[in-house]
Amino acid sequence: MKYSDVVTVKNVVTTATAAGAVYLVAKTIMAGIKSPPYNPASLPLARLAVVHQTANVPVRDSGELRGLLLSLNPRLDVYAKKMILHGITRCVYLLDIEASACTYDDIILVASFLDDQDMGIKIQALNALKAFSGIWKFKTRIQELVPKILEMITNFWDNDVHVAGLRLLNGLQLPAQTHPLLKKLMPSLMDILQLGSPVAQMQVLMFLSMLAQKEALLYDIMNCQVQAEFMNLFQPSQPGNLLFEMLVFVERLSDGRLTTHYQSVNWQYNELSLHEVLFGEDSHLSDCLLSLIIHPEEQVQIQACRVILKLQQNESTEIAAASQTDSSLSSFLFDSIGNTTVAESRLTSEC
């Protein structure tokens, strides 16, 4: 077997043999040992404020939150509804005792404003539900709204709705009964990723990364149609946090491809599917990864190397399955990650 048949321009193993990549692979391993698991959910400033407050001064029930909930009425004008919902959000974050004393009827009341005709009121209602979702006893009740929130996100092309809705969904568990709806709405979620604002792209990437870990949804994500310009999302000029989330998404997809369940089926993909663009024969993913391992932001460098390692693992698995007797070839692919000289000597002997 010729070397050119195994290691091509788009083969990520070639990327990993670069001296810089070897160094960054070591950094990736050390970071994985020393660092806690990545948690994309940031602590709201309001929550920081209440932590500081409760650490120093006992919080008393002011009745402000209850007063706002009692004044919330669908007959109010648009401005009043927005201001009251905004006030409810603020109070839930800042007043733990009052927020915990709320009832399921309060959640139902706030959720009813998702059906308001005004887009701004919908957004404020989503923000208030996001605040309430931080209280454990309300999570299950709010999770029942997942289908309505998904429909809202995909039916309205509004970046603020996308951001508010996805922020809420990213803090919830998705019931299995929502999977058929998610499969139906996957193309719309992919449109937000490709065409939305950077903040909306960030939120939908975190959402898709969560979905990519569910076996029942992985193929539908992989086979989703994307635009020809999809790989522009990997351009080094993109914001570093967006690149990082994009690389996390690719890593989750790569992990899914390695599972026994996924490999047990001979999946068929459309020509412009996400799978073909990222992992197909004509993919330019390896070129993008090569440009990102020298990105100025370290978290992007390390995550790019993590993806390279996962792709190399997948490549080795596929080669082993295709030719179990060719042990020297498998050894060559493994050694090529850490020792370019050994790889070159094996190349000579193989040819």
Coordinates of C-alpha atoms in Angstrom, one line a residue:
M1 CA 0.0 0.0 0.0
K2 CA 1.4 3.4 -0.9
Y3 CA 1.8 6.1 1.6
S4 CA -0.2 8.6 -0.5
D5 CA -3.2 6.3 -0.3
V6 CA -3.2 6.6 3.5
V7 CA -2.0 10.0 4.3
T8 CA -3.5 12.7 2.1
V9 CA -3.6 16.4 2.1
K10 CA -6.8 16.3 4.1
N11 CA -5.7 13.7 6.6
V12 CA -5.5 15.2 10.0
V13 CA -2.7 12.8 11.0
T14 CA -0.4 14.9 8.8
T15 CA -1.4 18.0 10.8
A16 CA -0.6 16.3 14.1
T17 CA 2.9 15.4 13.0
A18 CA 3.9 19.1 12.9
A19 CA 6.2 20.0 15.8
G20 CA 3.8 22.7 16.9
A21 CA 1.0 20.2 17.0
V22 CA 3.0 17.8 19.1
Y23 CA 3.6 20.5 21.6
L24 CA 0.0 21.5 21.7
V25 CA -1.1 17.9 22.0
A26 CA 1.0 17.7 25.2
K27 CA -0.7 20.8 26.4
T28 CA -4.1 19.4 25.6
I29 CA -3.3 16.3 27.7
M30 CA -2.0 18.3 30.6
A31 CA -5.0 20.6 30.4
G32 CA -7.3 17.7 30.6
I33 CA -5.5 16.3 33.7
K34 CA -5.3 19.6 35.6
S35 CA -8.4 21.5 34.6
P36 CA -12.0 20.8 35.7
P37 CA -14.6 19.9 33.0
Y38 CA -15.7 22.7 30.7
N39 CA -18.9 24.3 31.9
P40 CA -20.4 26.6 29.2
A41 CA -23.0 28.1 31.6
S42 CA -21.7 31.3 33.0
L43 CA -22.8 32.7 36.4
P44 CA -25.0 35.7 35.8
L45 CA -23.8 39.0 37.3
A46 CA -27.1 39.1 39.2
R47 CA -26.3 35.7 40.8
L48 CA -22.8 36.9 41.7
A49 CA -24.4 39.9 43.4
V50 CA -26.7 37.7 45.5
V51 CA -23.8 35.4 46.5
H52 CA -22.0 38.5 47.8
Q53 CA -25.1 39.7 49.5
T54 CA -26.0 36.5 51.2
A55 CA -22.4 36.1 52.4
N56 CA -22.5 39.3 54.3
V57 CA -26.1 40.4 55.0
P58 CA -29.2 38.3 55.7
V59 CA -31.7 38.7 53.0
R60 CA -35.2 39.5 54.1
D61 CA -38.5 39.0 52.2
S62 CA -39.3 42.4 50.8
G63 CA -42.4 41.3 49.0
E64 CA -41.2 43.0 45.8
L65 CA -41.4 39.9 43.7
R66 CA -44.8 38.9 44.9
G67 CA -46.1 42.4 44.2
L68 CA -44.7 42.3 40.6
L69 CA -46.4 38.9 40.0
L70 CA -49.7 40.2 41.4
S71 CA -49.5 43.2 39.1
L72 CA -48.7 41.2 35.9
N73 CA -51.9 41.2 33.8
P74 CA -52.5 40.6 30.1
R75 CA -54.6 43.7 29.9
L76 CA -51.6 46.0 30.7
D77 CA -50.0 47.9 27.8
V78 CA -46.9 46.7 26.1
Y79 CA -44.5 48.9 28.1
A80 CA -45.9 47.9 31.4
K81 CA -45.7 44.2 30.6
K82 CA -42.1 44.5 29.6
M83 CA -41.1 46.4 32.7
I84 CA -42.9 44.1 35.1
L85 CA -41.4 40.9 33.4
H86 CA -38.0 42.5 33.5
G87 CA -38.5 43.3 37.2
I88 CA -39.5 39.8 37.9
T89 CA -36.3 38.5 36.2
R90 CA -34.2 40.8 38.3
C91 CA -36.0 39.8 41.6
V92 CA -35.7 36.1 40.9
Y93 CA -31.9 36.4 40.5
L94 CA -31.4 38.7 43.5
L95 CA -34.0 37.6 46.0
D96 CA -33.6 33.8 46.6
I97 CA -36.1 33.6 49.5
E98 CA -38.9 35.3 47.6
A99 CA -38.2 33.4 44.4
S100 CA -38.2 30.0 46.2
A101 CA -41.5 30.9 47.8
C102 CA -43.2 31.3 44.3
T103 CA -45.6 28.7 43.1
Y104 CA -46.3 26.7 39.9
D105 CA -49.1 29.1 39.2
D106 CA -46.6 31.9 39.0
I107 CA -44.6 29.9 36.4
I108 CA -47.8 29.4 34.4
L109 CA -48.6 33.1 34.6
V110 CA -45.2 34.1 33.3
A111 CA -45.2 31.4 30.6
S112 CA -48.6 32.7 29.3
F113 CA -46.8 35.8 28.0
L114 CA -44.9 33.6 25.5
D115 CA -48.1 33.8 23.5
D116 CA -48.2 37.6 23.5
Q117 CA -48.1 39.3 20.1
D118 CA -45.3 41.6 20.9
M119 CA -41.8 40.2 20.3
G120 CA -40.3 42.1 23.2
I121 CA -42.7 40.7 25.7
K122 CA -42.0 37.1 24.4
I123 CA -38.3 37.8 25.0
Q124 CA -38.8 39.2 28.5
A125 CA -41.0 36.1 29.4
L126 CA -38.2 33.8 28.2
N127 CA -35.7 35.7 30.3
A128 CA -38.0 35.4 33.4
L129 CA -38.4 31.7 32.8
K130 CA -34.6 31.4 32.5
A131 CA -34.3 33.0 35.9
F132 CA -36.9 30.7 37.4
S133 CA -35.2 27.6 35.9
G134 CA -32.3 28.1 38.3
I135 CA -34.6 27.0 41.1
W136 CA -34.7 23.2 41.2
K137 CA -38.4 22.8 42.0
F138 CA -39.4 24.7 38.9
K139 CA -37.2 22.9 36.3
T140 CA -39.7 20.1 35.6
R141 CA -42.5 22.5 35.1
I142 CA -40.5 24.7 32.7
Q143 CA -39.2 21.6 30.8
E144 CA -42.8 21.0 29.8
L145 CA -42.5 24.2 27.8
V146 CA -39.6 22.9 25.6
P147 CA -41.8 22.2 22.5
K148 CA -43.3 25.7 22.7
I149 CA -39.9 27.3 23.1
L150 CA -38.5 25.3 20.2
E151 CA -41.3 26.3 17.9
M152 CA -40.8 29.9 18.9
I153 CA -37.1 29.8 18.2
T154 CA -37.6 28.3 14.7
N155 CA -40.7 30.1 13.7
F156 CA -39.4 33.6 14.3
W157 CA -36.2 34.9 12.6
D158 CA -35.3 37.3 15.5
N159 CA -31.8 37.1 17.0
D160 CA -33.0 38.2 20.4
V161 CA -35.6 35.5 20.5
H162 CA -33.0 33.0 19.4
V163 CA -30.6 34.0 22.1
A164 CA -33.2 34.2 24.9
G165 CA -34.8 30.9 23.9
L166 CA -31.6 28.9 23.4
R167 CA -30.2 30.3 26.7
L168 CA -33.2 28.8 28.4
L169 CA -33.0 25.5 26.6
N170 CA -29.3 25.1 27.3
G171 CA -30.2 25.1 31.0
L172 CA -32.9 22.4 30.7
Q173 CA -33.0 18.6 30.2
L174 CA -34.8 17.7 27.0
P175 CA -37.4 14.9 27.4
A176 CA -37.2 12.0 25.0
Q177 CA -40.6 12.9 23.6
T178 CA -39.1 16.1 22.2
H179 CA -36.8 14.1 19.9
P180 CA -39.2 13.8 16.9
L181 CA -39.8 17.6 17.1
L182 CA -36.0 18.2 17.3
K183 CA -35.4 16.1 14.2
K184 CA -38.0 18.1 12.3
L185 CA -36.6 21.4 13.4
M186 CA -32.9 20.5 12.9
P187 CA -32.6 22.4 9.6
S188 CA -33.8 25.6 11.2
L189 CA -31.3 25.2 14.0
M190 CA -28.6 24.8 11.4
D191 CA -29.8 28.0 9.7
I192 CA -29.3 29.9 13.0
L193 CA -25.8 28.5 13.2
Q194 CA -24.9 29.6 9.7
L195 CA -26.8 32.9 9.5
G196 CA -27.5 34.1 13.0
S197 CA -25.7 36.8 15.1
P198 CA -22.5 35.7 16.8
V199 CA -24.3 35.5 20.2
A200 CA -27.1 33.4 18.7
Q201 CA -24.4 31.2 17.0
M202 CA -22.7 30.7 20.3
Q203 CA -26.0 29.6 22.0
V204 CA -27.1 27.3 19.2
L205 CA -23.6 25.7 19.1
M206 CA -23.9 24.8 22.8
F207 CA -27.4 23.5 22.1
L208 CA -26.3 21.3 19.2
S209 CA -23.3 20.1 21.2
M210 CA -25.7 18.8 23.8
L211 CA -27.9 17.2 21.2
A212 CA -24.9 15.5 19.5
Q213 CA -24.4 13.5 22.7
K214 CA -27.8 11.8 22.2
E215 CA -27.6 8.7 20.0
A216 CA -31.2 9.1 18.8
L217 CA -30.3 12.5 17.3
L218 CA -26.8 12.1 16.1
Y219 CA -27.6 10.9 12.5
D220 CA -30.2 13.7 12.0
I221 CA -27.5 16.3 12.9
M222 CA -24.9 14.7 10.7
N223 CA -27.3 14.4 7.7
C224 CA -28.6 18.0 8.1
Q225 CA -28.0 20.0 4.9
V226 CA -25.6 22.9 5.2
Q227 CA -24.5 25.7 2.9
A228 CA -21.3 25.5 0.8
E229 CA -19.8 28.3 2.9
F230 CA -20.2 26.3 6.2
M231 CA -16.5 26.0 6.7
N232 CA -16.2 29.8 7.0
L233 CA -17.2 29.2 10.6
F234 CA -13.7 27.9 11.2
Q235 CA -12.0 31.0 9.8
P236 CA -9.3 32.3 12.3
S237 CA -10.9 35.8 12.0
Q238 CA -14.0 34.5 13.8
P239 CA -14.3 35.4 17.5
G240 CA -12.2 33.1 19.7
N241 CA -15.2 32.0 21.9
L242 CA -17.2 31.1 18.8
L243 CA -14.3 29.1 17.3
F244 CA -14.0 27.3 20.6
E245 CA -17.6 26.3 20.7
M246 CA -17.4 25.2 17.1
L247 CA -14.5 22.9 17.9
V248 CA -16.3 21.5 20.9
F249 CA -19.3 20.7 18.6
V250 CA -17.0 18.9 16.1
E251 CA -15.4 17.0 19.0
R252 CA -18.8 15.8 20.2
L253 CA -19.7 14.7 16.7
S254 CA -16.4 12.8 16.3
D255 CA -17.1 11.1 19.7
G256 CA -20.5 10.0 18.5
R257 CA -19.0 8.5 15.3
L258 CA -16.7 6.3 17.5
T259 CA -19.6 4.7 19.5
T260 CA -20.4 1.1 18.8
H261 CA -24.0 2.0 18.2
Y262 CA -23.2 4.5 15.5
Q263 CA -20.6 2.3 13.8
S264 CA -23.0 -0.6 13.7
V265 CA -25.1 1.0 11.0
N266 CA -24.0 1.8 7.4
W267 CA -25.3 5.4 7.4
Q268 CA -26.0 7.2 4.1
Y269 CA -25.5 10.9 3.9
N270 CA -26.7 13.6 1.5
E271 CA -24.0 15.3 -0.6
L272 CA -24.1 18.6 1.3
S273 CA -24.7 17.1 4.7
L274 CA -22.8 18.2 7.7
H275 CA -21.1 14.8 7.8
E276 CA -19.8 15.2 4.3
V277 CA -18.6 18.7 4.8
L278 CA -16.8 17.9 8.0
F279 CA -15.7 14.2 7.6
G280 CA -16.2 13.4 3.9
E281 CA -13.7 12.7 1.2
D282 CA -13.6 16.3 0.0
S283 CA -13.6 17.9 3.5
H284 CA -11.3 20.8 4.2
L285 CA -11.5 20.3 8.0
S286 CA -7.8 19.3 8.3
D287 CA -6.8 22.6 6.7
C288 CA -9.0 24.5 9.1
L289 CA -7.5 22.7 12.1
L290 CA -4.0 23.4 10.9
S291 CA -4.8 27.1 10.8
L292 CA -6.3 27.0 14.3
I293 CA -3.5 25.2 16.2
I294 CA -1.6 28.4 15.8
H295 CA -4.5 30.6 16.8
P296 CA -3.5 33.4 19.3
E297 CA -6.0 32.2 21.9
E298 CA -4.8 29.2 23.8
Q299 CA -8.2 27.6 24.4
V300 CA -8.7 27.5 20.6
Q301 CA -5.3 25.9 20.1
I302 CA -5.9 23.2 22.7
Q303 CA -9.4 22.4 21.5
A304 CA -8.1 22.2 17.9
C305 CA -5.6 19.6 19.0
R306 CA -8.3 17.7 20.9
V307 CA -10.3 17.5 17.6
I308 CA -7.1 16.3 15.8
L309 CA -6.6 13.5 18.3
K310 CA -10.3 12.4 18.0
L311 CA -10.1 12.4 14.2
Q312 CA -6.9 10.4 14.3
Q313 CA -8.6 7.9 16.6
N314 CA -11.5 7.6 14.3
E315 CA -9.1 7.2 11.3
S316 CA -7.2 4.5 13.1
T317 CA -10.5 2.7 13.9
E318 CA -11.7 2.7 10.3
I319 CA -8.3 1.5 9.0
A320 CA -8.2 -1.3 11.5
A321 CA -11.7 -2.4 10.6
A322 CA -10.9 -2.3 6.9
S323 CA -7.6 -4.3 7.1
Q324 CA -7.1 -6.1 10.4
T325 CA -4.1 -8.0 8.9
D326 CA -2.1 -4.8 8.1
S327 CA -0.6 -4.3 11.5
S328 CA 2.4 -2.4 10.3
L329 CA 0.1 0.2 8.7
S330 CA -1.8 0.7 12.0
S331 CA 1.5 1.0 13.9
F332 CA 2.6 3.6 11.3
L333 CA -0.5 5.8 11.9
F334 CA -0.1 5.6 15.7
D335 CA 3.6 6.4 15.6
S336 CA 3.1 9.3 13.2
I337 CA 1.5 11.4 16.0
G338 CA 4.6 11.5 18.1
N339 CA 7.6 10.7 16.0
T340 CA 8.0 12.2 12.5
T341 CA 11.4 10.5 12.0
V342 CA 9.9 7.0 12.7
A343 CA 7.1 7.8 10.3
E344 CA 9.5 8.7 7.5
S345 CA 11.5 5.5 8.0
R346 CA 8.4 3.4 7.8
L347 CA 7.4 5.2 4.7
T348 CA 10.6 4.1 3.0
S349 CA 10.1 0.5 4.0
E350 CA 6.4 0.4 3.0
C351 CA 7.1 1.8 -0.5

